[in-house]
């Protein structure tokens, strides 16, 4: 132990950056804990993006390919956790 009485913290999710002052809402956390790691990363990253995002925008933040990220975003949309919509020819996603 390092001498302090703090509870041990779980390791952060790879690729998901949430600052200490940016707490996630309970409903987002409750949903995220039920997801497998990659879906969890995509879901939390989309939420912390703060506005509707394309697969490319989320892929860049996570250092994933656009195709892989699109697959995972569509999986989350099919699960009913995020909304998929078009703006012109661009497909965007946002957390419900």
PDB file of N, CA and C in Angstrom:
ATOM      1  N   UNK A   1       0.852  -1.183   0.000  1.00  0.00           N
ATOM      2  CA  UNK A   1       0.000   0.000   0.000  1.00  0.00           C
ATOM      3  C   UNK A   1       0.894   1.241   0.000  1.00  0.00           C
ATOM      4  N   UNK A   2       0.360   2.330  -0.481  1.00  0.00           N
ATOM      5  CA  UNK A   2       1.155   3.543  -0.599  1.00  0.00           C
ATOM      6  C   UNK A   2       0.950   4.513   0.566  1.00  0.00           C
ATOM      7  N   UNK A   3       0.317   4.052   1.657  1.00  0.00           N
ATOM      8  CA  UNK A   3       0.207   4.899   2.826  1.00  0.00           C
ATOM      9  C   UNK A   3      -1.073   5.715   2.904  1.00  0.00           C
ATOM     10  N   UNK A   4      -1.853   5.798   1.833  1.00  0.00           N
ATOM     11  CA  UNK A   4      -3.110   6.549   1.945  1.00  0.00           C
ATOM     12  C   UNK A   4      -4.272   5.576   2.083  1.00  0.00           C
ATOM     13  N   UNK A   5      -5.399   6.057   2.520  1.00  0.00           N
ATOM     14  CA  UNK A   5      -6.551   5.204   2.775  1.00  0.00           C
ATOM     15  C   UNK A   5      -7.543   5.197   1.625  1.00  0.00           C
ATOM     16  N   UNK A   6      -7.117   5.640   0.465  1.00  0.00           N
ATOM     17  CA  UNK A   6      -8.004   5.639  -0.691  1.00  0.00           C
ATOM     18  C   UNK A   6      -8.240   4.223  -1.176  1.00  0.00           C
ATOM     19  N   UNK A   7      -9.447   3.987  -1.676  1.00  0.00           N
ATOM     20  CA  UNK A   7      -9.740   2.683  -2.263  1.00  0.00           C
ATOM     21  C   UNK A   7      -8.932   2.528  -3.545  1.00  0.00           C
ATOM     22  N   UNK A   8      -8.509   1.312  -3.850  1.00  0.00           N
ATOM     23  CA  UNK A   8      -7.787   1.120  -5.105  1.00  0.00           C
ATOM     24  C   UNK A   8      -8.689   1.469  -6.285  1.00  0.00           C
ATOM     25  N   UNK A   9      -8.106   2.124  -7.260  1.00  0.00           N
ATOM     26  CA  UNK A   9      -8.862   2.535  -8.441  1.00  0.00           C
ATOM     27  C   UNK A   9      -8.671   1.508  -9.547  1.00  0.00           C
ATOM     28  N   UNK A  10      -9.750   1.161 -10.274  1.00  0.00           N
ATOM     29  CA  UNK A  10      -9.578   0.247 -11.396  1.00  0.00           C
ATOM     30  C   UNK A  10      -8.756   0.930 -12.479  1.00  0.00           C
ATOM     31  N   UNK A  11      -8.064   0.143 -13.287  1.00  0.00           N
ATOM     32  CA  UNK A  11      -7.277   0.767 -14.348  1.00  0.00           C
ATOM     33  C   UNK A  11      -8.195   1.468 -15.341  1.00  0.00           C
ATOM     34  N   UNK A  12      -7.745   2.577 -15.925  1.00  0.00           N
ATOM     35  CA  UNK A  12      -8.594   3.288 -16.880  1.00  0.00           C
ATOM     36  C   UNK A  12      -8.770   2.464 -18.145  1.00  0.00           C
ATOM     37  N   UNK A  13      -9.872   2.683 -18.832  1.00  0.00           N
ATOM     38  CA  UNK A  13     -10.099   2.013 -20.107  1.00  0.00           C
ATOM     39  C   UNK A  13      -9.126   2.555 -21.129  1.00  0.00           C
ATOM     40  N   UNK A  14      -8.502   1.687 -21.841  1.00  0.00           N
ATOM     41  CA  UNK A  14      -7.562   2.106 -22.880  1.00  0.00           C
ATOM     42  C   UNK A  14      -8.295   2.943 -23.914  1.00  0.00           C
ATOM     43  N   UNK A  15      -7.789   4.129 -24.195  1.00  0.00           N
ATOM     44  CA  UNK A  15      -8.366   4.970 -25.227  1.00  0.00           C
ATOM     45  C   UNK A  15      -9.516   5.842 -24.761  1.00  0.00           C
ATOM     46  N   UNK A  16      -9.952   5.703 -23.510  1.00  0.00           N
ATOM     47  CA  UNK A  16     -11.047   6.519 -23.000  1.00  0.00           C
ATOM     48  C   UNK A  16     -10.465   7.476 -21.974  1.00  0.00           C
ATOM     49  N   UNK A  17     -10.582   8.753 -22.255  1.00  0.00           N
ATOM     50  CA  UNK A  17     -10.002   9.758 -21.378  1.00  0.00           C
ATOM     51  C   UNK A  17     -11.110  10.613 -20.782  1.00  0.00           C
ATOM     52  N   UNK A  18     -11.306  10.467 -19.496  1.00  0.00           N
ATOM     53  CA  UNK A  18     -12.285  11.271 -18.772  1.00  0.00           C
ATOM     54  C   UNK A  18     -11.534  11.913 -17.624  1.00  0.00           C
ATOM     55  N   UNK A  19     -11.495  13.231 -17.605  1.00  0.00           N
ATOM     56  CA  UNK A  19     -10.760  13.924 -16.545  1.00  0.00           C
ATOM     57  C   UNK A  19     -11.479  13.761 -15.213  1.00  0.00           C
ATOM     58  N   UNK A  20     -10.755  13.998 -14.122  1.00  0.00           N
ATOM     59  CA  UNK A  20     -11.326  13.850 -12.790  1.00  0.00           C
ATOM     60  C   UNK A  20     -12.531  14.760 -12.572  1.00  0.00           C
ATOM     61  N   UNK A  21     -12.503  15.950 -13.175  1.00  0.00           N
ATOM     62  CA  UNK A  21     -13.605  16.884 -12.977  1.00  0.00           C
ATOM     63  C   UNK A  21     -14.758  16.616 -13.951  1.00  0.00           C
ATOM     64  N   UNK A  22     -14.578  15.693 -14.872  1.00  0.00           N
ATOM     65  CA  UNK A  22     -15.630  15.354 -15.835  1.00  0.00           C
ATOM     66  C   UNK A  22     -16.222  14.003 -15.442  1.00  0.00           C
ATOM     67  N   UNK A  23     -17.167  14.033 -14.510  1.00  0.00           N
ATOM     68  CA  UNK A  23     -17.802  12.820 -14.030  1.00  0.00           C
ATOM     69  C   UNK A  23     -18.896  12.395 -15.019  1.00  0.00           C
ATOM     70  N   UNK A  24     -18.964  11.090 -15.266  1.00  0.00           N
ATOM     71  CA  UNK A  24     -20.007  10.580 -16.151  1.00  0.00           C
ATOM     72  C   UNK A  24     -21.297  10.415 -15.364  1.00  0.00           C
ATOM     73  N   UNK A  25     -22.437  10.723 -15.976  1.00  0.00           N
ATOM     74  CA  UNK A  25     -23.719  10.537 -15.291  1.00  0.00           C
ATOM     75  C   UNK A  25     -23.957   9.060 -14.954  1.00  0.00           C
ATOM     76  N   UNK A  26     -24.706   8.839 -13.929  1.00  0.00           N
ATOM     77  CA  UNK A  26     -24.968   7.478 -13.458  1.00  0.00           C
ATOM     78  C   UNK A  26     -25.533   6.584 -14.548  1.00  0.00           C
ATOM     79  N   UNK A  27     -26.499   7.084 -15.330  1.00  0.00           N
ATOM     80  CA  UNK A  27     -27.119   6.224 -16.351  1.00  0.00           C
ATOM     81  C   UNK A  27     -26.122   5.821 -17.436  1.00  0.00           C
ATOM     82  N   UNK A  28     -25.155   6.678 -17.726  1.00  0.00           N
ATOM     83  CA  UNK A  28     -24.114   6.338 -18.704  1.00  0.00           C
ATOM     84  C   UNK A  28     -23.210   5.255 -18.118  1.00  0.00           C
ATOM     85  N   UNK A  29     -22.804   5.410 -16.881  1.00  0.00           N
ATOM     86  CA  UNK A  29     -21.961   4.412 -16.230  1.00  0.00           C
ATOM     87  C   UNK A  29     -22.672   3.073 -16.090  1.00  0.00           C
ATOM     88  N   UNK A  30     -23.944   3.107 -15.705  1.00  0.00           N
ATOM     89  CA  UNK A  30     -24.699   1.861 -15.548  1.00  0.00           C
ATOM     90  C   UNK A  30     -24.819   1.115 -16.866  1.00  0.00           C
ATOM     91  N   UNK A  31     -24.968   1.853 -17.951  1.00  0.00           N
ATOM     92  CA  UNK A  31     -25.022   1.224 -19.266  1.00  0.00           C
ATOM     93  C   UNK A  31     -23.642   0.703 -19.659  1.00  0.00           C
ATOM     94  N   UNK A  32     -22.625   1.505 -19.453  1.00  0.00           N
ATOM     95  CA  UNK A  32     -21.272   1.152 -19.879  1.00  0.00           C
ATOM     96  C   UNK A  32     -20.750  -0.110 -19.196  1.00  0.00           C
ATOM     97  N   UNK A  33     -21.045  -0.289 -17.913  1.00  0.00           N
ATOM     98  CA  UNK A  33     -20.510  -1.457 -17.202  1.00  0.00           C
ATOM     99  C   UNK A  33     -21.074  -2.766 -17.741  1.00  0.00           C
ATOM    100  N   UNK A  34     -22.181  -2.703 -18.443  1.00  0.00           N
ATOM    101  CA  UNK A  34     -22.785  -3.914 -19.005  1.00  0.00           C
ATOM    102  C   UNK A  34     -22.204  -4.282 -20.368  1.00  0.00           C
ATOM    103  N   UNK A  35     -21.378  -3.409 -20.933  1.00  0.00           N
ATOM    104  CA  UNK A  35     -20.836  -3.629 -22.274  1.00  0.00           C
ATOM    105  C   UNK A  35     -19.442  -4.238 -22.216  1.00  0.00           C
ATOM    106  N   UNK A  36     -19.102  -4.962 -23.272  1.00  0.00           N
ATOM    107  CA  UNK A  36     -17.733  -5.475 -23.413  1.00  0.00           C
ATOM    108  C   UNK A  36     -16.807  -4.287 -23.646  1.00  0.00           C
ATOM    109  N   UNK A  37     -15.519  -4.484 -23.421  1.00  0.00           N
ATOM    110  CA  UNK A  37     -14.560  -3.379 -23.368  1.00  0.00           C
ATOM    111  C   UNK A  37     -14.581  -2.473 -24.606  1.00  0.00           C
ATOM    112  N   UNK A  38     -14.538  -3.044 -25.803  1.00  0.00           N
ATOM    113  CA  UNK A  38     -14.489  -2.199 -26.999  1.00  0.00           C
ATOM    114  C   UNK A  38     -15.771  -1.399 -27.159  1.00  0.00           C
ATOM    115  N   UNK A  39     -16.920  -2.024 -26.950  1.00  0.00           N
ATOM    116  CA  UNK A  39     -18.187  -1.292 -27.032  1.00  0.00           C
ATOM    117  C   UNK A  39     -18.235  -0.200 -25.965  1.00  0.00           C
ATOM    118  N   UNK A  40     -17.714  -0.512 -24.790  1.00  0.00           N
ATOM    119  CA  UNK A  40     -17.668   0.461 -23.693  1.00  0.00           C
ATOM    120  C   UNK A  40     -16.821   1.670 -24.098  1.00  0.00           C
ATOM    121  N   UNK A  41     -15.664   1.422 -24.701  1.00  0.00           N
ATOM    122  CA  UNK A  41     -14.791   2.514 -25.143  1.00  0.00           C
ATOM    123  C   UNK A  41     -15.507   3.409 -26.151  1.00  0.00           C
ATOM    124  N   UNK A  42     -16.149   2.793 -27.130  1.00  0.00           N
ATOM    125  CA  UNK A  42     -16.838   3.555 -28.177  1.00  0.00           C
ATOM    126  C   UNK A  42     -18.000   4.342 -27.570  1.00  0.00           C
ATOM    127  N   UNK A  43     -18.782   3.707 -26.702  1.00  0.00           N
ATOM    128  CA  UNK A  43     -19.943   4.342 -26.071  1.00  0.00           C
ATOM    129  C   UNK A  43     -19.527   5.555 -25.234  1.00  0.00           C
ATOM    130  N   UNK A  44     -18.528   5.390 -24.379  1.00  0.00           N
ATOM    131  CA  UNK A  44     -18.093   6.488 -23.512  1.00  0.00           C
ATOM    132  C   UNK A  44     -17.440   7.599 -24.334  1.00  0.00           C
ATOM    133  N   UNK A  45     -16.677   7.228 -25.345  1.00  0.00           N
ATOM    134  CA  UNK A  45     -16.045   8.243 -26.196  1.00  0.00           C
ATOM    135  C   UNK A  45     -17.095   9.050 -26.943  1.00  0.00           C
ATOM    136  N   UNK A  46     -18.124   8.393 -27.439  1.00  0.00           N
ATOM    137  CA  UNK A  46     -19.209   9.112 -28.115  1.00  0.00           C
ATOM    138  C   UNK A  46     -19.889  10.060 -27.137  1.00  0.00           C
ATOM    139  N   UNK A  47     -20.151   9.598 -25.917  1.00  0.00           N
ATOM    140  CA  UNK A  47     -20.790  10.466 -24.922  1.00  0.00           C
ATOM    141  C   UNK A  47     -19.909  11.672 -24.596  1.00  0.00           C
ATOM    142  N   UNK A  48     -18.627  11.440 -24.369  1.00  0.00           N
ATOM    143  CA  UNK A  48     -17.748  12.541 -23.968  1.00  0.00           C
ATOM    144  C   UNK A  48     -17.432  13.485 -25.129  1.00  0.00           C
ATOM    145  N   UNK A  49     -17.718  13.062 -26.349  1.00  0.00           N
ATOM    146  CA  UNK A  49     -17.535  13.944 -27.507  1.00  0.00           C
ATOM    147  C   UNK A  49     -18.448  15.170 -27.376  1.00  0.00           C
ATOM    148  N   UNK A  50     -19.610  14.969 -26.746  1.00  0.00           N
ATOM    149  CA  UNK A  50     -20.477  16.099 -26.413  1.00  0.00           C
ATOM    150  C   UNK A  50     -21.429  16.554 -27.500  1.00  0.00           C
ATOM    151  N   UNK A  51     -21.323  15.984 -28.672  1.00  0.00           N
ATOM    152  CA  UNK A  51     -22.227  16.339 -29.765  1.00  0.00           C
ATOM    153  C   UNK A  51     -22.255  15.159 -30.734  1.00  0.00           C
ATOM    154  N   UNK A  52     -23.230  15.123 -31.632  1.00  0.00           N
ATOM    155  CA  UNK A  52     -23.266  14.026 -32.603  1.00  0.00           C
ATOM    156  C   UNK A  52     -21.933  13.924 -33.350  1.00  0.00           C
ATOM    157  N   UNK A  53     -21.508  12.690 -33.599  1.00  0.00           N
ATOM    158  CA  UNK A  53     -20.210  12.471 -34.220  1.00  0.00           C
ATOM    159  C   UNK A  53     -20.294  11.419 -35.312  1.00  0.00           C
ATOM    160  N   UNK A  54     -19.376  11.504 -36.248  1.00  0.00           N
ATOM    161  CA  UNK A  54     -19.263  10.493 -37.295  1.00  0.00           C
ATOM    162  C   UNK A  54     -18.370   9.358 -36.779  1.00  0.00           C
ATOM    163  N   UNK A  55     -18.414   8.238 -37.475  1.00  0.00           N
ATOM    164  CA  UNK A  55     -17.539   7.120 -37.121  1.00  0.00           C
ATOM    165  C   UNK A  55     -16.079   7.543 -37.222  1.00  0.00           C
ATOM    166  N   UNK A  56     -15.761   8.365 -38.206  1.00  0.00           N
ATOM    167  CA  UNK A  56     -14.379   8.819 -38.388  1.00  0.00           C
ATOM    168  C   UNK A  56     -13.903   9.642 -37.187  1.00  0.00           C
ATOM    169  N   UNK A  57     -14.742  10.516 -36.667  1.00  0.00           N
ATOM    170  CA  UNK A  57     -14.362  11.339 -35.515  1.00  0.00           C
ATOM    171  C   UNK A  57     -14.072  10.472 -34.290  1.00  0.00           C
ATOM    172  N   UNK A  58     -14.917   9.471 -34.051  1.00  0.00           N
ATOM    173  CA  UNK A  58     -14.723   8.583 -32.899  1.00  0.00           C
ATOM    174  C   UNK A  58     -13.501   7.695 -33.131  1.00  0.00           C
ATOM    175  N   UNK A  59     -13.328   7.224 -34.350  1.00  0.00           N
ATOM    176  CA  UNK A  59     -12.179   6.372 -34.686  1.00  0.00           C
ATOM    177  C   UNK A  59     -10.867   7.102 -34.429  1.00  0.00           C
ATOM    178  N   UNK A  60     -10.801   8.368 -34.784  1.00  0.00           N
ATOM    179  CA  UNK A  60      -9.578   9.145 -34.562  1.00  0.00           C
ATOM    180  C   UNK A  60      -9.260   9.277 -33.080  1.00  0.00           C
ATOM    181  N   UNK A  61     -10.292   9.469 -32.261  1.00  0.00           N
ATOM    182  CA  UNK A  61     -10.071   9.601 -30.818  1.00  0.00           C
ATOM    183  C   UNK A  61      -9.568   8.301 -30.198  1.00  0.00           C
ATOM    184  N   UNK A  62     -10.019   7.171 -30.734  1.00  0.00           N
ATOM    185  CA  UNK A  62      -9.662   5.874 -30.166  1.00  0.00           C
ATOM    186  C   UNK A  62      -8.499   5.189 -30.882  1.00  0.00           C
ATOM    187  N   UNK A  63      -8.055   5.778 -31.979  1.00  0.00           N
ATOM    188  CA  UNK A  63      -7.010   5.177 -32.797  1.00  0.00           C
ATOM    189  C   UNK A  63      -7.446   3.814 -33.343  1.00  0.00           C
ATOM    190  N   UNK A  64      -8.722   3.725 -33.745  1.00  0.00           N
ATOM    191  CA  UNK A  64      -9.291   2.549 -34.400  1.00  0.00           C
ATOM    192  C   UNK A  64      -9.501   2.897 -35.864  1.00  0.00           C
ATOM    193  N   UNK A  65      -9.727   1.882 -36.690  1.00  0.00           N
ATOM    194  CA  UNK A  65     -10.079   2.157 -38.083  1.00  0.00           C
ATOM    195  C   UNK A  65     -11.513   2.676 -38.141  1.00  0.00           C
ATOM    196  N   UNK A  66     -11.823   3.439 -39.179  1.00  0.00           N
ATOM    197  CA  UNK A  66     -13.184   3.950 -39.348  1.00  0.00           C
ATOM    198  C   UNK A  66     -14.171   2.808 -39.530  1.00  0.00           C
ATOM    199  N   UNK A  67     -13.783   1.790 -40.293  1.00  0.00           N
ATOM    200  CA  UNK A  67     -14.680   0.660 -40.555  1.00  0.00           C
ATOM    201  C   UNK A  67     -15.022  -0.084 -39.266  1.00  0.00           C
ATOM    202  N   UNK A  68     -14.014  -0.352 -38.441  1.00  0.00           N
ATOM    203  CA  UNK A  68     -14.236  -1.053 -37.178  1.00  0.00           C
ATOM    204  C   UNK A  68     -15.111  -0.229 -36.241  1.00  0.00           C
ATOM    205  N   UNK A  69     -14.835   1.058 -36.172  1.00  0.00           N
ATOM    206  CA  UNK A  69     -15.622   1.947 -35.314  1.00  0.00           C
ATOM    207  C   UNK A  69     -17.064   2.021 -35.794  1.00  0.00           C
ATOM    208  N   UNK A  70     -17.258   2.105 -37.105  1.00  0.00           N
ATOM    209  CA  UNK A  70     -18.603   2.135 -37.676  1.00  0.00           C
ATOM    210  C   UNK A  70     -19.366   0.865 -37.317  1.00  0.00           C
ATOM    211  N   UNK A  71     -18.687  -0.277 -37.393  1.00  0.00           N
ATOM    212  CA  UNK A  71     -19.300  -1.553 -37.025  1.00  0.00           C
ATOM    213  C   UNK A  71     -19.773  -1.516 -35.577  1.00  0.00           C
ATOM    214  N   UNK A  72     -18.923  -1.039 -34.679  1.00  0.00           N
ATOM    215  CA  UNK A  72     -19.275  -0.986 -33.254  1.00  0.00           C
ATOM    216  C   UNK A  72     -20.366   0.050 -32.972  1.00  0.00           C
ATOM    217  N   UNK A  73     -20.325   1.199 -33.648  1.00  0.00           N
ATOM    218  CA  UNK A  73     -21.381   2.207 -33.481  1.00  0.00           C
ATOM    219  C   UNK A  73     -22.725   1.656 -33.949  1.00  0.00           C
ATOM    220  N   UNK A  74     -22.734   0.960 -35.064  1.00  0.00           N
ATOM    221  CA  UNK A  74     -23.981   0.368 -35.552  1.00  0.00           C
ATOM    222  C   UNK A  74     -24.479  -0.728 -34.616  1.00  0.00           C
ATOM    223  N   UNK A  75     -23.564  -1.459 -34.010  1.00  0.00           N
ATOM    224  CA  UNK A  75     -23.936  -2.469 -33.024  1.00  0.00           C
ATOM    225  C   UNK A  75     -24.617  -1.801 -31.826  1.00  0.00           C
ATOM    226  N   UNK A  76     -24.041  -0.698 -31.342  1.00  0.00           N
ATOM    227  CA  UNK A  76     -24.663   0.040 -30.229  1.00  0.00           C
ATOM    228  C   UNK A  76     -26.030   0.602 -30.627  1.00  0.00           C
ATOM    229  N   UNK A  77     -26.151   1.075 -31.868  1.00  0.00           N
ATOM    230  CA  UNK A  77     -27.434   1.592 -32.351  1.00  0.00           C
ATOM    231  C   UNK A  77     -28.477   0.476 -32.401  1.00  0.00           C
ATOM    232  N   UNK A  78     -28.079  -0.704 -32.866  1.00  0.00           N
ATOM    233  CA  UNK A  78     -29.006  -1.840 -32.925  1.00  0.00           C
ATOM    234  C   UNK A  78     -29.420  -2.309 -31.541  1.00  0.00           C
ATOM    235  N   UNK A  79     -28.581  -2.065 -30.548  1.00  0.00           N
ATOM    236  CA  UNK A  79     -28.903  -2.399 -29.160  1.00  0.00           C
ATOM    237  C   UNK A  79     -29.819  -1.340 -28.539  1.00  0.00           C
ATOM    238  N   UNK A  80     -30.023  -0.232 -29.241  1.00  0.00           N
ATOM    239  CA  UNK A  80     -30.886   0.836 -28.745  1.00  0.00           C
ATOM    240  C   UNK A  80     -30.199   1.801 -27.787  1.00  0.00           C
ATOM    241  N   UNK A  81     -28.879   1.772 -27.728  1.00  0.00           N
ATOM    242  CA  UNK A  81     -28.144   2.625 -26.780  1.00  0.00           C
ATOM    243  C   UNK A  81     -27.763   3.977 -27.361  1.00  0.00           C
ATOM    244  N   UNK A  82     -27.631   4.047 -28.668  1.00  0.00           N
ATOM    245  CA  UNK A  82     -27.306   5.306 -29.329  1.00  0.00           C
ATOM    246  C   UNK A  82     -28.230   5.491 -30.521  1.00  0.00           C
ATOM    247  N   UNK A  83     -28.285   6.716 -30.997  1.00  0.00           N
ATOM    248  CA  UNK A  83     -29.142   7.056 -32.141  1.00  0.00           C
ATOM    249  C   UNK A  83     -28.267   7.266 -33.370  1.00  0.00           C
ATOM    250  N   UNK A  84     -28.691   6.712 -34.489  1.00  0.00           N
ATOM    251  CA  UNK A  84     -27.999   6.864 -35.770  1.00  0.00           C
ATOM    252  C   UNK A  84     -28.892   7.709 -36.667  1.00  0.00           C
ATOM    253  N   UNK A  85     -28.334   8.737 -37.308  1.00  0.00           N
ATOM    254  CA  UNK A  85     -29.132   9.567 -38.206  1.00  0.00           C
ATOM    255  C   UNK A  85     -28.244  10.145 -39.292  1.00  0.00           C
ATOM    256  N   UNK A  86     -28.877  10.641 -40.341  1.00  0.00           N
ATOM    257  CA  UNK A  86     -28.134  11.218 -41.457  1.00  0.00           C
ATOM    258  C   UNK A  86     -28.282  12.723 -41.470  1.00  0.00           C
ATOM    259  N   UNK A  87     -27.185  13.392 -41.789  1.00  0.00           N
ATOM    260  CA  UNK A  87     -27.177  14.826 -42.094  1.00  0.00           C
ATOM    261  C   UNK A  87     -26.658  14.920 -43.513  1.00  0.00           C
ATOM    262  N   UNK A  88     -27.561  15.039 -44.458  1.00  0.00           N
ATOM    263  CA  UNK A  88     -27.162  14.974 -45.864  1.00  0.00           C
ATOM    264  C   UNK A  88     -26.694  13.560 -46.162  1.00  0.00           C
ATOM    265  N   UNK A  89     -25.467  13.431 -46.630  1.00  0.00           N
ATOM    266  CA  UNK A  89     -24.902  12.112 -46.906  1.00  0.00           C
ATOM    267  C   UNK A  89     -24.076  11.572 -45.738  1.00  0.00           C
ATOM    268  N   UNK A  90     -23.935  12.368 -44.689  1.00  0.00           N
ATOM    269  CA  UNK A  90     -23.110  11.991 -43.550  1.00  0.00           C
ATOM    270  C   UNK A  90     -23.947  11.277 -42.485  1.00  0.00           C
ATOM    271  N   UNK A  91     -23.452  10.140 -42.023  1.00  0.00           N
ATOM    272  CA  UNK A  91     -24.121   9.391 -40.932  1.00  0.00           C
ATOM    273  C   UNK A  91     -23.474   9.822 -39.628  1.00  0.00           C
ATOM    274  N   UNK A  92     -24.314  10.221 -38.674  1.00  0.00           N
ATOM    275  CA  UNK A  92     -23.820  10.643 -37.355  1.00  0.00           C
ATOM    276  C   UNK A  92     -24.484   9.803 -36.281  1.00  0.00           C
ATOM    277  N   UNK A  93     -23.851   9.781 -35.126  1.00  0.00           N
ATOM    278  CA  UNK A  93     -24.333   9.011 -33.993  1.00  0.00           C
ATOM    279  C   UNK A  93     -24.327   9.903 -32.758  1.00  0.00           C
ATOM    280  N   UNK A  94     -25.279   9.642 -31.851  1.00  0.00           N
ATOM    281  CA  UNK A  94     -25.291  10.320 -30.555  1.00  0.00           C
ATOM    282  C   UNK A  94     -25.902   9.410 -29.508  1.00  0.00           C
ATOM    283  N   UNK A  95     -25.475   9.586 -28.275  1.00  0.00           N
ATOM    284  CA  UNK A  95     -26.004   8.789 -27.166  1.00  0.00           C
ATOM    285  C   UNK A  95     -27.425   9.249 -26.880  1.00  0.00           C
ATOM    286  N   UNK A  96     -28.318   8.304 -26.687  1.00  0.00           N
ATOM    287  CA  UNK A  96     -29.722   8.631 -26.398  1.00  0.00           C
ATOM    288  C   UNK A  96     -29.871   9.229 -25.018  1.00  0.00           C
TER     289      UNK A  96
END
